[in-house]
Tab-separated table of C-alpha atoms and ligand atoms in Angstrom:
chain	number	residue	atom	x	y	z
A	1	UNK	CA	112.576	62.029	31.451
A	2	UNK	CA	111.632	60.760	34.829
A	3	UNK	CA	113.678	57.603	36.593
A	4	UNK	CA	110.495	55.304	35.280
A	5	UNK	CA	111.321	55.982	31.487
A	6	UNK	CA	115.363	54.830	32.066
A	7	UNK	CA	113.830	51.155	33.319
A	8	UNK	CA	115.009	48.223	30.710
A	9	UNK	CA	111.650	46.785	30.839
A	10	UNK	CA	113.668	43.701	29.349
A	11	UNK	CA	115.584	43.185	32.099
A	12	UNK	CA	113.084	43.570	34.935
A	13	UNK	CA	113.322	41.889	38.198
A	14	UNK	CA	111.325	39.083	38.652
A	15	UNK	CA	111.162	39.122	42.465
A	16	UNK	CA	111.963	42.421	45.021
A	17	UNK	CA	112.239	41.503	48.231
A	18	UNK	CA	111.724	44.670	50.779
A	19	UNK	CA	112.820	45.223	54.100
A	20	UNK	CA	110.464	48.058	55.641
A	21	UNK	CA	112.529	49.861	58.028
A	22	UNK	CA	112.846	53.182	59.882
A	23	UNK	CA	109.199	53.744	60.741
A	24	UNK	CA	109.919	54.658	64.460
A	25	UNK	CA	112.729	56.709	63.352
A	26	UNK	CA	110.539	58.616	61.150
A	27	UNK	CA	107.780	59.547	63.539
A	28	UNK	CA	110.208	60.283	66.508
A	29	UNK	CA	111.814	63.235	64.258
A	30	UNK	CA	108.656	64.546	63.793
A	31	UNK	CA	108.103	63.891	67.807
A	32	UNK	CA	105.279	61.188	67.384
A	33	UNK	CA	105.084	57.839	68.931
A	34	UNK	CA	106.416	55.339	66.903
A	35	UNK	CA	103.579	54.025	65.861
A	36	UNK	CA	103.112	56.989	63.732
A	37	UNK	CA	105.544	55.776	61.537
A	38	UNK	CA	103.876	52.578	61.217
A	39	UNK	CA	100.544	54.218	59.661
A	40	UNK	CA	102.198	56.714	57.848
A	41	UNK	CA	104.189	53.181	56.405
A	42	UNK	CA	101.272	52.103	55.156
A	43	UNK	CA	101.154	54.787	51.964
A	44	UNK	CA	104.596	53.631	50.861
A	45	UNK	CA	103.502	49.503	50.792
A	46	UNK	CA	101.066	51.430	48.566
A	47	UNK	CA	103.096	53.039	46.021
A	48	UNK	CA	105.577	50.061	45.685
A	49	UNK	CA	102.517	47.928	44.625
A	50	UNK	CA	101.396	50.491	42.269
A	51	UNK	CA	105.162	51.018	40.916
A	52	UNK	CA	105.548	47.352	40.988
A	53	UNK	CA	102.643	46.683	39.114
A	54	UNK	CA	103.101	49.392	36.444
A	55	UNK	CA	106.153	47.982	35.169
A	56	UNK	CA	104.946	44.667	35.326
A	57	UNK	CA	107.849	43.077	37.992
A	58	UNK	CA	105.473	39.784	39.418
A	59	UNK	CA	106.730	39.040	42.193
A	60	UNK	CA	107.046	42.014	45.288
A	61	UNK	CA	107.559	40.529	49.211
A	62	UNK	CA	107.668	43.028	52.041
A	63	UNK	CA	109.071	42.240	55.442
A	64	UNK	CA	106.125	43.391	57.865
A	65	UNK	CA	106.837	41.454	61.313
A	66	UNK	CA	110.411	39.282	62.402
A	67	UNK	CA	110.490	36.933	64.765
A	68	UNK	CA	112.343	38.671	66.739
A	69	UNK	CA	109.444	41.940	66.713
A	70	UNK	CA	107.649	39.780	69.108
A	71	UNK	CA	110.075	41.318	71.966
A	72	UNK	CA	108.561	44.875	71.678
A	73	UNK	CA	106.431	46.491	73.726
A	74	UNK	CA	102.871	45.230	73.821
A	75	UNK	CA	100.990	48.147	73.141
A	76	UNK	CA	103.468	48.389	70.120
A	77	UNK	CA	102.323	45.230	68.820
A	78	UNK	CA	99.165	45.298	69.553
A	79	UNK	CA	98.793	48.389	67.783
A	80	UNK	CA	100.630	47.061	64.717
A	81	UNK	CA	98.404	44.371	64.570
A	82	UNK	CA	95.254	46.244	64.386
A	83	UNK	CA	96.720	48.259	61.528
A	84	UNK	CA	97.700	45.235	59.821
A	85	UNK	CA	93.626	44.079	59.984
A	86	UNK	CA	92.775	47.611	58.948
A	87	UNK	CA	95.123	47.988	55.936
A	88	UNK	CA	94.330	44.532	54.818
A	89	UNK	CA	90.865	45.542	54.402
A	90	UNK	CA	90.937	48.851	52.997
A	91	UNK	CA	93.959	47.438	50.616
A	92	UNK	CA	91.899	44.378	49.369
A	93	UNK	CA	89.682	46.077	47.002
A	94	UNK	CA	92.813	47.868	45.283
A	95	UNK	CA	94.416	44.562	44.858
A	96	UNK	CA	91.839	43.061	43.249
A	97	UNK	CA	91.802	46.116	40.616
A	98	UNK	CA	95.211	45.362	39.574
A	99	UNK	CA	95.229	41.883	39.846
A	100	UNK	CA	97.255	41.253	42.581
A	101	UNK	CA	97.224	38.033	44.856
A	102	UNK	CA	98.084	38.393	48.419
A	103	UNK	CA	99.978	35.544	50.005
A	104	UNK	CA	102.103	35.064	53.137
A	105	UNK	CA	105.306	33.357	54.963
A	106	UNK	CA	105.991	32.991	58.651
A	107	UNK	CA	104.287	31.620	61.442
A	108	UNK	CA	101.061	33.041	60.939
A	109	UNK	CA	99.269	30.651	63.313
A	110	UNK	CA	101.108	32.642	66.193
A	111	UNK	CA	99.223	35.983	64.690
A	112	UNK	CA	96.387	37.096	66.752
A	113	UNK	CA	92.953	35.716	65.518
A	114	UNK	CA	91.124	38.385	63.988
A	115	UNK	CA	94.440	38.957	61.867
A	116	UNK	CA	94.517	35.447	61.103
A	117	UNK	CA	91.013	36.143	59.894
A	118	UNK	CA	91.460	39.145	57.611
A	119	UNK	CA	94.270	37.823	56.222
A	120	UNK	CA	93.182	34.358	55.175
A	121	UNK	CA	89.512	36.106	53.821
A	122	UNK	CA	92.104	38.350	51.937
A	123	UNK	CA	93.996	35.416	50.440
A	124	UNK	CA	90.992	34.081	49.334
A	125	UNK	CA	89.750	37.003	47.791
A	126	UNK	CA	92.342	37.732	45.241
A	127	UNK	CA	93.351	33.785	44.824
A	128	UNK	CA	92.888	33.445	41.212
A	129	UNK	CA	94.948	36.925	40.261
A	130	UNK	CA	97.599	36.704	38.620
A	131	UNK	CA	99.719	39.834	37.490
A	132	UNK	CA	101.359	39.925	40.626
A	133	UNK	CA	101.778	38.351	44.049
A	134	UNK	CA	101.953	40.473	47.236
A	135	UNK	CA	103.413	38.427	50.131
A	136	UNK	CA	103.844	39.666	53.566
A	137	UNK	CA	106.295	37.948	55.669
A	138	UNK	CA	104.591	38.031	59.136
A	139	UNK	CA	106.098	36.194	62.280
A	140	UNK	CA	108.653	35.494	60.009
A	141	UNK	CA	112.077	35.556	60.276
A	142	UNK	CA	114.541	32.973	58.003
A	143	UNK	CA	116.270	30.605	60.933
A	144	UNK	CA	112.936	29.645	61.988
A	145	UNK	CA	111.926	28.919	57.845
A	146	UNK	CA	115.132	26.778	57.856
A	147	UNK	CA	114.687	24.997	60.864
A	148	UNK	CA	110.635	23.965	60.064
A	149	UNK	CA	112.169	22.658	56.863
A	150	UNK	CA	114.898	20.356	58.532
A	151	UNK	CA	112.223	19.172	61.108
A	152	UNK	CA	109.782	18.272	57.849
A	153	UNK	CA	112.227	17.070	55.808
A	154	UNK	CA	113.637	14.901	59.054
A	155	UNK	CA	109.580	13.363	59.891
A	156	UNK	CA	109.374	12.282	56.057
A	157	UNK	CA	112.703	10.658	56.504
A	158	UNK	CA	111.798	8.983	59.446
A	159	UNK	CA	108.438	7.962	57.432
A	160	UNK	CA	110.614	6.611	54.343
A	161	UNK	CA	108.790	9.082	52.532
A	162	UNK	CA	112.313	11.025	51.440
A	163	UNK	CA	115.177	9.273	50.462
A	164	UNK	CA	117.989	11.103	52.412
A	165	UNK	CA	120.654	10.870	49.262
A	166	UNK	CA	117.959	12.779	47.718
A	167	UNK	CA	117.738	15.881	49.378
A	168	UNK	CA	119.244	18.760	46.858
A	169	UNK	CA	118.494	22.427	46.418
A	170	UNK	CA	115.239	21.760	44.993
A	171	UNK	CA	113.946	19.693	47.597
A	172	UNK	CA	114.766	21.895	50.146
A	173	UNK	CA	113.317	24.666	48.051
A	174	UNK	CA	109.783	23.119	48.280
A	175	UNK	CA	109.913	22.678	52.093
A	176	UNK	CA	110.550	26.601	52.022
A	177	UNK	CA	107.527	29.305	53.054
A	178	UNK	CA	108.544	30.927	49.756
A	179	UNK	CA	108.122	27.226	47.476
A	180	UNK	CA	106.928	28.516	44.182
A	181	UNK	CA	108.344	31.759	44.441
A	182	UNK	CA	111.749	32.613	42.720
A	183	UNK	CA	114.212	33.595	44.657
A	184	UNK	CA	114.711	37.912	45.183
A	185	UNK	CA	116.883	39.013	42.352
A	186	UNK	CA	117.070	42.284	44.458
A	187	UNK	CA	116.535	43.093	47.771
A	188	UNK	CA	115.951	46.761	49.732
A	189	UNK	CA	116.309	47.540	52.639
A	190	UNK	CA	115.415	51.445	53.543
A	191	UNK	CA	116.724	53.501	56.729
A	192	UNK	CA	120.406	53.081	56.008
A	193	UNK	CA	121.009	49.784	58.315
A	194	UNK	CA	123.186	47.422	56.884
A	195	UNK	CA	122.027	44.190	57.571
A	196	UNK	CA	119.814	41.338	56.382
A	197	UNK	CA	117.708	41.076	59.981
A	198	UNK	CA	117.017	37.353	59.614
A	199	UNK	CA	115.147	37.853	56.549
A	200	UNK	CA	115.078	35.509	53.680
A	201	UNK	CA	119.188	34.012	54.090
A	202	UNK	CA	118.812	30.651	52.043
A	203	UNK	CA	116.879	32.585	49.033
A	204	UNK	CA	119.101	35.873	49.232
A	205	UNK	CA	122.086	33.694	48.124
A	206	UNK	CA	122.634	35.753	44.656
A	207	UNK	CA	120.167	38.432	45.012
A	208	UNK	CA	121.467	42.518	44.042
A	209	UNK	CA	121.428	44.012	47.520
A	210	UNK	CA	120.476	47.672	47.785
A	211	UNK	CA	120.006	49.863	50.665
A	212	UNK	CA	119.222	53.316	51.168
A	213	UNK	CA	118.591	55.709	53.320
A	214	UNK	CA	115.120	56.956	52.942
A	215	UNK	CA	112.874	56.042	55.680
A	216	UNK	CA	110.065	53.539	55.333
A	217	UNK	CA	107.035	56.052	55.024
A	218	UNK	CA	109.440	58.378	52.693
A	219	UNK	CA	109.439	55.337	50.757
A	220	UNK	CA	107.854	56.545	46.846
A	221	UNK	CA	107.580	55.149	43.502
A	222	UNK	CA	110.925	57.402	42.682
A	223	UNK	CA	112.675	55.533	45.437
A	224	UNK	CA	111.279	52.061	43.797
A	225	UNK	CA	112.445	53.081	40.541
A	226	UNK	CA	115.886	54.335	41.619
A	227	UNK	CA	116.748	50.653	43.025
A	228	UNK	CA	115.464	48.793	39.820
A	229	UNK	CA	117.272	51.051	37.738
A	230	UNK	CA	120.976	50.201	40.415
A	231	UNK	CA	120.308	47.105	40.134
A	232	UNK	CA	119.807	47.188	35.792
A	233	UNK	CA	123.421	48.635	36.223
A	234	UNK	CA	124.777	45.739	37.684
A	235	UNK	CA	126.558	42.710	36.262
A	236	UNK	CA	125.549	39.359	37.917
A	237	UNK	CA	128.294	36.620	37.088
A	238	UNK	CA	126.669	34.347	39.550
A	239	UNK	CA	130.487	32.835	40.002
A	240	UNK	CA	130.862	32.771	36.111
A	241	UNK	CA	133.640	34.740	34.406
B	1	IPE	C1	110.036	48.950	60.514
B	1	IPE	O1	110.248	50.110	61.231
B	1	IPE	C2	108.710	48.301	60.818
B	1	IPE	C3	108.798	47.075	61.618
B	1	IPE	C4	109.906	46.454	61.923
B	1	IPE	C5	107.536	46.490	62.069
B	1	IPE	P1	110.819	50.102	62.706
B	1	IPE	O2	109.671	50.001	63.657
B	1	IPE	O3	111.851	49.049	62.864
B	1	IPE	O4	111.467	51.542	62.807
B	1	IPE	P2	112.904	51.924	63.373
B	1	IPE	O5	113.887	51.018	62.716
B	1	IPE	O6	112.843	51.720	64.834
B	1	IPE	O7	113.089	53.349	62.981
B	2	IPE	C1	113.562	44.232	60.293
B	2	IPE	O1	113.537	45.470	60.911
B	2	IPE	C2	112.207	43.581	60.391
B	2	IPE	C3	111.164	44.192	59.590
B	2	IPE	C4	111.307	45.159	58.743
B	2	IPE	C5	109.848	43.601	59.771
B	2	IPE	P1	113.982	45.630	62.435
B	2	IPE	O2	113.903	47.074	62.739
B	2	IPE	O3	113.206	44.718	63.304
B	2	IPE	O4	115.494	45.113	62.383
B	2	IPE	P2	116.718	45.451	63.310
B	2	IPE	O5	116.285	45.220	64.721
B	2	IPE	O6	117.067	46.875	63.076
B	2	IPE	O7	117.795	44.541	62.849
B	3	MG	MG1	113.836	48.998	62.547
């Protein structure tokens, strides 16, 4: 009996959001450049589609690039960029075999072009899939989400197009990169940092957190399993009794 067979498949998660992290750890214990870590990355993002998809959980997001990533070293991004064309492409064709749409959040004008490219021929690919969707948050980090929203929201005001006694939770929802998607019921974050990193804050506000200390590219489908399984455990009140 494996950690897969313990998994309520009646009390799935309909959304996992995942923080990647510990790539450049990983690769500087095995005395690689850090960028290592990044390719080696790539097999895990693998195997929590698969695991995702298996047990039929819809929604999956990974955190890929921050905001804040932008402040690395060149050749650093660079080189993550040019992985992130390569994987797309070489990813596409499994997505489409298990039905999975690809969609992202962030600032993905600011991406260079020819990752602009691969990712919007990707989207368009696998549009009209839909056992699960694979977003990649890229540029993205949550202050700048909120803050696009309040400047939106504020130019429809200004048009009379939003009534301001109007605004609720819902409203704002729709004015959110992740409109559509339900919010994370639970979140990962791998390479034993505790913290959220600027990722997701308004949608996060009664997701299961779980963190562990496996490295990104340790990441498997065990690892996946383990968290669904913590957060089956759990009891969420959501401020009820
Ligand atoms: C996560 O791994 C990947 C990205 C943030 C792009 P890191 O590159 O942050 O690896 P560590 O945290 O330095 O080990
Ligand atoms: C968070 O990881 C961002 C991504 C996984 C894309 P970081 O490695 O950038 O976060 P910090 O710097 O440790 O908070
Ligand atoms: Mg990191």
């Amino acid at each position: 009996m494996d950690f897969k067979d313990n998994i309520n498949k009646n009390k799935l998660p309909k959304h996992i959001a995942i923080i990647m992290d510990g790539n450049g750890r990983w690769a500087r214990q095995r005395g690689k450049e850090r960028i290592f870590g990044h390719e080696n990355g790539i097999q895990a993002v693998r195997e929590t589609i698969e695991a995702a998809g298996e047990l039929g959980i819809p929604n999956l997001t990974f955190y890929a690039f921050s905001t804040e990533n932008w402040c690395r070293p060149k050749k650093e991004i660079d080189t993550l960029m040019s992985l992130l064309v390569s994987a797309i492409r070489s990813e596409t064709p499994e997505l489409l075999e298990k039905g999975a749409k690809l969609k992202a959040i962030g600032d993905i004008e600011s991406l260079p072009p020819d990752t602009i490219a691969e990712l919007r021929e990707a989207m368009e690919i696998t549009k009209n899939n839909t056992q699960l969707n694979v977003i990649v948050a890229l540029s993205y980090s949550s202050q700048w989400e909120i803050i696009k929203a309040v400047k939106d929201i504020a130019k429809q005001v200004k048009d009379n197009k939003i009534d301001p006694d109007k605004i609720d939770k819902s409203l704002f929802n729709s004015f959110l990169q992740t409109s559509g998607t339900p919010d994370p019921d639970l979140l990962i974050r791998t390479s034993g940092e505790l913290r959220i990193s600027n990722f997701l804050l308004w949608q996060i506000a009664y997701s299961e957190l779980y963190f562990t200390p496996v490295l990104w590219p340790d990441f498997r489908k065990k690892h996946f399993y383990q968290a669904v399984l913590d957060y089956q455990r759990r009891d969420r009140r959501f401020g009820k009794t």
